[in-house]
PDB file of C-alpha atoms in Angstrom:
ATOM      1  CA  MET A   1     -42.087  15.139   1.281  1.00 62.00           C
ATOM      2  CA  LYS A   2     -38.976  16.533   0.075  1.00 62.00           C
ATOM      3  CA  ASP A   3     -39.714  19.449   1.810  1.00 75.00           C
ATOM      4  CA  ILE A   4     -40.165  17.877   4.986  1.00 82.00           C
ATOM      5  CA  PHE A   5     -36.881  16.288   4.370  1.00 75.00           C
ATOM      6  CA  PHE A   6     -35.259  19.497   4.087  1.00 77.00           C
ATOM      7  CA  LEU A   7     -36.922  21.076   7.131  1.00 86.00           C
ATOM      8  CA  PHE A   8     -35.534  17.930   9.122  1.00 87.00           C
ATOM      9  CA  LEU A   9     -31.875  19.056   8.102  1.00 83.00           C
ATOM     10  CA  GLN A  10     -32.675  22.546   9.140  1.00 88.00           C
ATOM     11  CA  ASP A  11     -33.750  21.522  12.389  1.00 93.00           C
ATOM     12  CA  ILE A  12     -30.407  19.213  12.901  1.00 94.00           C
ATOM     13  CA  GLN A  13     -28.190  22.167  11.829  1.00 93.00           C
ATOM     14  CA  LYS A  14     -29.670  24.345  14.170  1.00 95.00           C
ATOM     15  CA  GLU A  15     -29.486  21.999  16.987  1.00 97.00           C
ATOM     16  CA  PHE A  16     -26.017  21.138  15.932  1.00 97.00           C
ATOM     17  CA  ILE A  17     -24.491  24.749  15.911  1.00 97.00           C
ATOM     18  CA  GLU A  18     -26.612  26.002  18.979  1.00 97.00           C
ATOM     19  CA  THR A  19     -25.108  22.739  20.849  1.00 98.00           C
ATOM     20  CA  ALA A  20     -21.372  23.563  19.328  1.00 98.00           C
ATOM     21  CA  GLY A  21     -21.717  27.108  20.503  1.00 98.00           C
ATOM     22  CA  SER A  22     -22.559  26.464  23.981  1.00 98.00           C
ATOM     23  CA  ILE A  23     -19.545  24.100  24.130  1.00 98.00           C
ATOM     24  CA  VAL A  24     -17.258  26.543  22.457  1.00 98.00           C
ATOM     25  CA  LYS A  25     -18.276  28.862  25.477  1.00 98.00           C
ATOM     26  CA  THR A  26     -16.815  26.379  27.867  1.00 98.00           C
ATOM     27  CA  ILE A  27     -13.831  25.756  26.032  1.00 98.00           C
ATOM     28  CA  VAL A  28     -12.793  29.281  25.745  1.00 97.00           C
ATOM     29  CA  ASN A  29     -13.869  30.069  29.390  1.00 98.00           C
ATOM     30  CA  GLU A  30     -11.842  27.773  30.799  1.00 97.00           C
ATOM     31  CA  SER A  31      -8.644  28.073  28.505  1.00 95.00           C
ATOM     32  CA  ALA A  32      -6.955  29.581  31.223  1.00 94.00           C
ATOM     33  CA  LEU A  33      -7.312  26.998  33.885  1.00 96.00           C
ATOM     34  CA  PRO A  34      -4.845  24.267  34.382  1.00 94.00           C
ATOM     35  CA  ASP A  35      -5.592  20.932  32.140  1.00 91.00           C
ATOM     36  CA  ASP A  36      -6.862  19.151  35.191  1.00 93.00           C
ATOM     37  CA  LEU A  37      -9.211  21.784  36.276  1.00 96.00           C
ATOM     38  CA  LYS A  38     -10.899  21.899  32.851  1.00 96.00           C
ATOM     39  CA  SER A  39     -14.628  20.157  32.513  1.00 97.00           C
ATOM     40  CA  ILE A  40     -13.382  19.452  28.554  1.00 97.00           C
ATOM     41  CA  LYS A  41      -9.964  17.992  28.431  1.00 95.00           C
ATOM     42  CA  LYS A  42      -7.804  18.586  25.598  1.00 93.00           C
ATOM     43  CA  LEU A  43      -7.250  15.608  23.520  1.00 92.00           C
ATOM     44  CA  ASP A  44      -3.421  14.239  22.377  1.00 86.00           C
ATOM     45  CA  LEU A  45      -4.066  13.594  18.581  1.00 78.00           C
ATOM     46  CA  LYS A  46      -2.115  13.977  15.399  1.00 72.00           C
ATOM     47  CA  GLY A  47      -1.687  17.152  13.629  1.00 72.00           C
ATOM     48  CA  VAL A  48      -0.924  20.530  14.856  1.00 78.00           C
ATOM     49  CA  ALA A  49      -2.014  22.872  12.066  1.00 83.00           C
ATOM     50  CA  GLY A  50      -5.604  22.733  13.466  1.00 86.00           C
ATOM     51  CA  GLY A  51      -4.760  23.856  16.762  1.00 91.00           C
ATOM     52  CA  GLU A  52      -5.658  22.210  19.979  1.00 94.00           C
ATOM     53  CA  LYS A  53      -8.415  19.470  19.755  1.00 95.00           C
ATOM     54  CA  TYR A  54     -11.206  18.616  21.983  1.00 96.00           C
ATOM     55  CA  ILE A  55     -14.452  16.270  21.697  1.00 97.00           C
ATOM     56  CA  SER A  56     -17.448  16.566  23.770  1.00 97.00           C
ATOM     57  CA  LYS A  57     -20.993  15.568  22.445  1.00 97.00           C
ATOM     58  CA  GLY A  58     -20.503  13.881  19.589  1.00 96.00           C
ATOM     59  CA  ILE A  59     -18.729  16.902  18.194  1.00 98.00           C
ATOM     60  CA  TYR A  60     -14.930  17.306  17.222  1.00 97.00           C
ATOM     61  CA  PHE A  61     -13.357  20.617  17.844  1.00 97.00           C
ATOM     62  CA  LYS A  62     -10.450  22.369  16.445  1.00 96.00           C
ATOM     63  CA  TYR A  63      -9.129  25.474  18.894  1.00 97.00           C
ATOM     64  CA  ALA A  64      -7.396  27.962  16.458  1.00 95.00           C
ATOM     65  CA  ILE A  65      -4.592  29.065  18.255  1.00 94.00           C
ATOM     66  CA  ASP A  66      -0.988  28.774  17.109  1.00 93.00           C
ATOM     67  CA  TRP A  67      -0.042  26.552  19.820  1.00 88.00           C
ATOM     68  CA  MET A  68       3.006  25.371  17.825  1.00 88.00           C
ATOM     69  CA  ASN A  69       4.481  28.705  16.133  1.00 90.00           C
ATOM     70  CA  ILE A  70       3.521  27.563  12.645  1.00 89.00           C
ATOM     71  CA  TYR A  71       1.585  30.872  11.409  1.00 91.00           C
ATOM     72  CA  GLY A  72       3.290  33.318  13.660  1.00 91.00           C
ATOM     73  CA  THR A  73       0.378  34.471  15.282  1.00 93.00           C
ATOM     74  CA  ASP A  74      -3.111  33.197  16.271  1.00 94.00           C
ATOM     75  CA  GLN A  75      -4.416  35.590  14.180  1.00 93.00           C
ATOM     76  CA  PHE A  76      -3.026  33.552  11.038  1.00 92.00           C
ATOM     77  CA  ALA A  77      -4.403  30.749  12.818  1.00 94.00           C
ATOM     78  CA  ALA A  78      -7.965  31.713  12.952  1.00 95.00           C
ATOM     79  CA  LYS A  79      -7.401  33.140   9.075  1.00 93.00           C
ATOM     80  CA  ALA A  80      -6.698  29.262   8.235  1.00 93.00           C
ATOM     81  CA  ALA A  81      -9.514  28.018  10.113  1.00 95.00           C
ATOM     82  CA  GLY A  82     -11.848  30.587   8.122  1.00 94.00           C
ATOM     83  CA  ALA A  83     -10.226  28.885   4.862  1.00 94.00           C
ATOM     84  CA  GLU A  84     -10.878  25.240   5.973  1.00 95.00           C
ATOM     85  CA  MET A  85     -14.716  26.482   6.667  1.00 95.00           C
ATOM     86  CA  ARG A  86     -14.893  27.882   3.216  1.00 93.00           C
ATOM     87  CA  ALA A  87     -13.341  24.981   1.681  1.00 93.00           C
ATOM     88  CA  LEU A  88     -15.955  22.303   3.452  1.00 94.00           C
ATOM     89  CA  ARG A  89     -18.991  24.772   2.447  1.00 92.00           C
ATOM     90  CA  CYS A  90     -17.600  24.221  -1.112  1.00 91.00           C
ATOM     91  CA  VAL A  91     -17.267  20.576  -0.794  1.00 90.00           C
ATOM     92  CA  ASN A  92     -20.814  20.066   0.319  1.00 87.00           C
ATOM     93  CA  SER A  93     -21.937  22.576  -2.394  1.00 85.00           C
ATOM     94  CA  VAL A  94     -20.740  20.364  -4.787  1.00 84.00           C
ATOM     95  CA  SER A  95     -21.455  16.906  -3.181  1.00 77.00           C
ATOM     96  CA  LEU A  96     -25.507  17.814  -2.856  1.00 71.00           C
ATOM     97  CA  ARG A  97     -25.667  18.598  -6.737  1.00 71.00           C
ATOM     98  CA  GLU A  98     -23.414  15.343  -7.587  1.00 71.00           C
ATOM     99  CA  ALA A  99     -25.573  13.230  -5.169  1.00 65.00           C
ATOM    100  CA  GLU A 100     -28.749  14.538  -7.006  1.00 66.00           C
ATOM    101  CA  ARG A 101     -27.143  14.284 -10.233  1.00 68.00           C
ATOM    102  CA  MET A 102     -26.163  10.425  -9.465  1.00 57.00           C
ATOM    103  CA  ARG A 103     -29.295   9.746  -7.805  1.00 59.00           C
ATOM    104  CA  ARG A 104     -31.188  10.615 -11.221  1.00 65.00           C
ATOM    105  CA  GLU A 105     -28.855   8.919 -13.409  1.00 63.00           C
ATOM    106  CA  CYS A 106     -29.124   5.648 -11.200  1.00 60.00           C
ATOM    107  CA  GLU A 107     -33.134   5.445 -11.830  1.00 61.00           C
ATOM    108  CA  ASN A 108     -32.465   4.454 -15.463  1.00 62.00           C
ATOM    109  CA  ASP A 109     -29.080   2.634 -14.624  1.00 56.00           C
ATOM    110  CA  VAL A 110     -29.114  -0.954 -13.447  1.00 47.00           C
ATOM    111  CA  ASP A 111     -25.401  -0.952 -12.984  1.00 52.00           C
ATOM    112  CA  GLN A 112     -25.189   1.381 -10.067  1.00 50.00           C
ATOM    113  CA  ASP A 113     -21.979   0.330  -8.792  1.00 52.00           C
ATOM    114  CA  SER A 114     -20.111   1.997 -11.908  1.00 51.00           C
ATOM    115  CA  GLU A 115     -21.203   5.520 -10.743  1.00 54.00           C
ATOM    116  CA  PRO A 116     -18.250   7.709  -8.897  1.00 58.00           C
ATOM    117  CA  ASP A 117     -18.232   8.158  -5.228  1.00 78.00           C
ATOM    118  CA  VAL A 118     -19.367  11.387  -3.990  1.00 87.00           C
ATOM    119  CA  VAL A 119     -16.959  13.375  -1.595  1.00 91.00           C
ATOM    120  CA  ILE A 120     -18.766  14.750   1.319  1.00 92.00           C
ATOM    121  CA  ALA A 121     -17.672  17.165   4.332  1.00 94.00           C
ATOM    122  CA  PRO A 122     -18.595  16.295   7.888  1.00 96.00           C
ATOM    123  CA  LEU A 123     -21.590  18.607   9.580  1.00 95.00           C
ATOM    124  CA  SER A 124     -19.203  21.570  10.291  1.00 97.00           C
ATOM    125  CA  THR A 125     -19.609  25.621  11.844  1.00 97.00           C
ATOM    126  CA  VAL A 126     -17.190  27.940  12.700  1.00 97.00           C
ATOM    127  CA  VAL A 127     -17.664  29.766  16.305  1.00 98.00           C
ATOM    128  CA  ASP A 128     -16.288  33.130  17.198  1.00 97.00           C
ATOM    129  CA  TYR A 129     -16.227  33.712  21.080  1.00 98.00           C
ATOM    130  CA  MET A 130     -14.712  36.332  23.054  1.00 96.00           C
ATOM    131  CA  GLY A 131     -11.930  37.175  20.162  1.00 95.00           C
ATOM    132  CA  GLN A 132     -11.238  33.224  19.964  1.00 97.00           C
ATOM    133  CA  ARG A 133     -12.218  30.786  16.710  1.00 97.00           C
ATOM    134  CA  ILE A 134     -13.008  27.156  16.866  1.00 98.00           C
ATOM    135  CA  ILE A 135     -13.844  25.127  14.320  1.00 97.00           C
ATOM    136  CA  ALA A 136     -16.758  22.278  15.250  1.00 98.00           C
ATOM    137  CA  SER A 137     -17.268  19.069  13.028  1.00 97.00           C
ATOM    138  CA  ALA A 138     -19.707  16.346  13.931  1.00 97.00           C
ATOM    139  CA  LEU A 139     -17.621  13.273  14.488  1.00 97.00           C
ATOM    140  CA  ILE A 140     -17.281  10.836  11.646  1.00 97.00           C
ATOM    141  CA  ALA A 141     -16.873   7.435  10.821  1.00 96.00           C
ATOM    142  CA  ILE A 142     -12.571   7.586  10.377  1.00 96.00           C
ATOM    143  CA  ASN A 143      -9.836   6.755  12.587  1.00 94.00           C
ATOM    144  CA  ASP A 144      -6.178   6.320  11.698  1.00 91.00           C
ATOM    145  CA  ASP A 145      -6.885   3.501   9.209  1.00 96.00           C
ATOM    146  CA  THR A 146      -9.118   4.978   6.923  1.00 97.00           C
ATOM    147  CA  LEU A 147      -6.656   7.285   5.034  1.00 97.00           C
ATOM    148  CA  ILE A 148      -6.599   6.688   1.402  1.00 97.00           C
ATOM    149  CA  TYR A 149      -5.794  10.063  -0.453  1.00 97.00           C
ATOM    150  CA  GLY A 150      -3.554  12.712   1.294  1.00 96.00           C
ATOM    151  CA  SER A 151      -1.316  12.753   3.879  1.00 95.00           C
ATOM    152  CA  ALA A 152      -1.529  12.858   7.733  1.00 92.00           C
ATOM    153  CA  ASP A 153       2.097  13.685   8.545  1.00 90.00           C
ATOM    154  CA  GLN A 154       2.875  16.845   6.337  1.00 85.00           C
ATOM    155  CA  GLY A 155       3.607  14.864   3.146  1.00 88.00           C
ATOM    156  CA  GLN A 156       6.196  12.401   4.549  1.00 89.00           C
ATOM    157  CA  HIS A 157       3.785   9.449   3.693  1.00 94.00           C
ATOM    158  CA  ILE A 158       1.173  10.045   0.748  1.00 96.00           C
ATOM    159  CA  GLU A 159      -1.833   7.832   0.423  1.00 97.00           C
ATOM    160  CA  PHE A 160      -3.242   7.692  -3.153  1.00 97.00           C
ATOM    161  CA  ASP A 161      -6.233   5.823  -4.297  1.00 96.00           C
ATOM    162  CA  GLU A 162      -7.444   5.666  -7.840  1.00 95.00           C
ATOM    163  CA  THR A 163     -11.265   5.723  -6.945  1.00 93.00           C
ATOM    164  CA  ALA A 164     -10.852   8.487  -4.628  1.00 94.00           C
ATOM    165  CA  HIS A 165      -8.881  10.212  -7.107  1.00 94.00           C
ATOM    166  CA  ARG A 166     -11.681  10.231  -9.467  1.00 91.00           C
ATOM    167  CA  ALA A 167     -14.058  11.456  -6.953  1.00 89.00           C
ATOM    168  CA  ILE A 168     -12.461  14.401  -6.078  1.00 92.00           C
ATOM    169  CA  GLN A 169     -11.570  15.210  -9.363  1.00 88.00           C
ATOM    170  CA  SER A 170     -14.868  16.329 -10.659  1.00 81.00           C
ATOM    171  CA  PHE A 171     -14.718  19.012  -7.618  1.00 85.00           C
ATOM    172  CA  ALA A 172     -11.378  20.316  -8.529  1.00 89.00           C
ATOM    173  CA  ASN A 173     -12.749  20.844 -12.150  1.00 87.00           C
ATOM    174  CA  HIS A 174     -15.710  22.608 -10.925  1.00 85.00           C
ATOM    175  CA  PHE A 175     -13.539  24.708  -9.135  1.00 87.00           C
ATOM    176  CA  HIS A 176     -10.663  24.854 -11.565  1.00 88.00           C
ATOM    177  CA  LEU A 177      -8.150  23.401  -9.342  1.00 90.00           C
ATOM    178  CA  ALA A 178      -4.935  21.871 -11.306  1.00 89.00           C
ATOM    179  CA  THR A 179      -3.668  18.454 -10.675  1.00 92.00           C
ATOM    180  CA  HIS A 180      -0.160  18.760  -9.326  1.00 92.00           C
ATOM    181  CA  LYS A 181       2.473  16.658  -8.631  1.00 94.00           C
ATOM    182  CA  VAL A 182       3.729  15.611  -5.303  1.00 94.00           C
ATOM    183  CA  PHE A 183       6.795  13.380  -3.806  1.00 93.00           C
ATOM    184  CA  ASP A 184       6.216  10.673  -1.205  1.00 93.00           C
ATOM    185  CA  ARG A 185       8.816  10.618   0.979  1.00 89.00           C
ATOM    186  CA  THR A 186       8.507   7.356   2.480  1.00 91.00           C
ATOM    187  CA  ALA A 187       7.741   4.987  -0.564  1.00 91.00           C
ATOM    188  CA  HIS A 188       9.916   7.367  -2.826  1.00 91.00           C
ATOM    189  CA  ARG A 189       7.473   7.918  -5.759  1.00 93.00           C
ATOM    190  CA  GLU A 190       5.912  10.579  -7.381  1.00 94.00           C
ATOM    191  CA  LEU A 191       1.835  11.212  -7.435  1.00 95.00           C
ATOM    192  CA  SER A 192      -0.632  13.447  -9.118  1.00 95.00           C
ATOM    193  CA  LEU A 193      -2.738  15.005  -6.551  1.00 95.00           C
ATOM    194  CA  SER A 194      -6.069  17.402  -7.263  1.00 92.00           C
ATOM    195  CA  ILE A 195      -5.865  18.802  -3.885  1.00 93.00           C
ATOM    196  CA  ALA A 196      -3.762  20.050  -1.259  1.00 93.00           C
ATOM    197  CA  VAL A 197      -1.298  17.082  -0.127  1.00 94.00           C
ATOM    198  CA  ASP A 198      -2.487  17.462   3.703  1.00 92.00           C
ATOM    199  CA  SER A 199      -5.874  17.290   2.582  1.00 94.00           C
ATOM    200  CA  GLU A 200      -7.263  13.871   3.503  1.00 96.00           C
ATOM    201  CA  LEU A 201      -9.736  11.875   1.767  1.00 97.00           C
ATOM    202  CA  HIS A 202     -10.995   8.846   4.228  1.00 97.00           C
ATOM    203  CA  ARG A 203     -13.065   6.151   3.496  1.00 97.00           C
ATOM    204  CA  GLY A 204     -15.107   5.891   6.550  1.00 96.00           C
ATOM    205  CA  THR A 205     -15.799   2.753   8.196  1.00 96.00           C
ATOM    206  CA  ASP A 206     -19.466   3.334   6.997  1.00 94.00           C
ATOM    207  CA  GLY A 207     -18.094   3.303   3.264  1.00 93.00           C
ATOM    208  CA  ARG A 208     -18.731   6.992   2.505  1.00 93.00           C
ATOM    209  CA  LEU A 209     -15.794   8.977   1.156  1.00 95.00           C
ATOM    210  CA  TYR A 210     -14.860  11.956   3.837  1.00 96.00           C
ATOM    211  CA  ILE A 211     -12.725  14.982   2.963  1.00 96.00           C
ATOM    212  CA  VAL A 212     -10.861  16.424   6.286  1.00 96.00           C
ATOM    213  CA  ASP A 213      -8.004  19.141   7.179  1.00 94.00           C
ATOM    214  CA  ALA A 214      -9.310  21.326   4.097  1.00 94.00           C
ATOM    215  CA  ALA A 215      -7.580  24.397   4.929  1.00 93.00           C
ATOM    216  CA  ARG A 216      -4.979  24.382   2.108  1.00 91.00           C
ATOM    217  CA  MET A 217      -7.513  23.559  -0.812  1.00 91.00           C
ATOM    218  CA  PHE A 218      -7.907  26.839  -1.822  1.00 88.00           C
ATOM    219  CA  PRO A 219      -5.286  29.430  -2.696  1.00 79.00           C
ATOM    220  CA  PRO A 220      -5.025  31.950   0.086  1.00 70.00           C
ATOM    221  CA  THR A 221      -5.574  34.624  -2.468  1.00 67.00           C
ATOM    222  CA  TYR A 222      -6.748  35.105  -5.718  1.00 62.00           C
ATOM    223  CA  PRO A 223      -4.485  34.176  -8.462  1.00 57.00           C
ATOM    224  CA  PRO A 224      -3.084  37.146 -10.533  1.00 60.00           C
ATOM    225  CA  MET A 225      -5.570  38.080 -13.353  1.00 54.00           C
ATOM    226  CA  HIS A 226      -3.569  37.388 -16.472  1.00 51.00           C
ATOM    227  CA  ARG A 227      -4.169  38.874 -19.998  1.00 50.00           C
ATOM    228  CA  TRP A 228      -5.411  35.401 -21.361  1.00 45.00           C
ATOM    229  CA  VAL A 229      -7.864  34.847 -18.457  1.00 48.00           C
ATOM    230  CA  VAL A 230     -11.295  35.587 -19.783  1.00 48.00           C
ATOM    231  CA  PRO A 231     -13.267  36.934 -16.617  1.00 51.00           C
ATOM    232  CA  GLY A 232     -16.056  34.785 -15.179  1.00 52.00           C
ATOM    233  CA  LYS A 233     -14.781  31.844 -17.219  1.00 49.00           C
TER     234      LYS A 233
END
């Protein structure tokens, strides 16, 4: 039964990648057209770092171009998209193990509500086409009101939830990400976060805990190797 389930997931992933690739080709091929002539319209959404936004066939697309002069070049915008994709893969690699551990523990635990949340990332892929890079992610059950951890406005206002903090802490510990201090400029308070302030955790309308906008979750380069750091630890 387990093998059948994983085969089913593989089929879903394959279909998602094929569909996303086809739509990306359309977005790139029409990028030079006026907006009113495009078959897939650009969306006016919050957030500028991820690039231009599109939605088609239940998939959310972030066109990694430096349209607001944040990165300096489109090349660096594409590198940021690659960093986000790596972070999402890492989240899901840990989430699968955590979910399996929780499932086993819950089999012998009457009080299942005491178990921590598992942070999950949306099904995503990165598509490179004609020198352009676009991240495609499955639409998930989040909106402007579901953010509970992190900031959606470059740190002006920071949401914090203790349950979400505990959930992301296991991920941060696994990848040796240090908890750090941030300052909420709106509420004038200091908070301790385990991930970048502009990475967002949402309590979806389906009850799940989702992470999005994870481009700055990891350092852009390896930290320097100091004499007190033991390789492989």
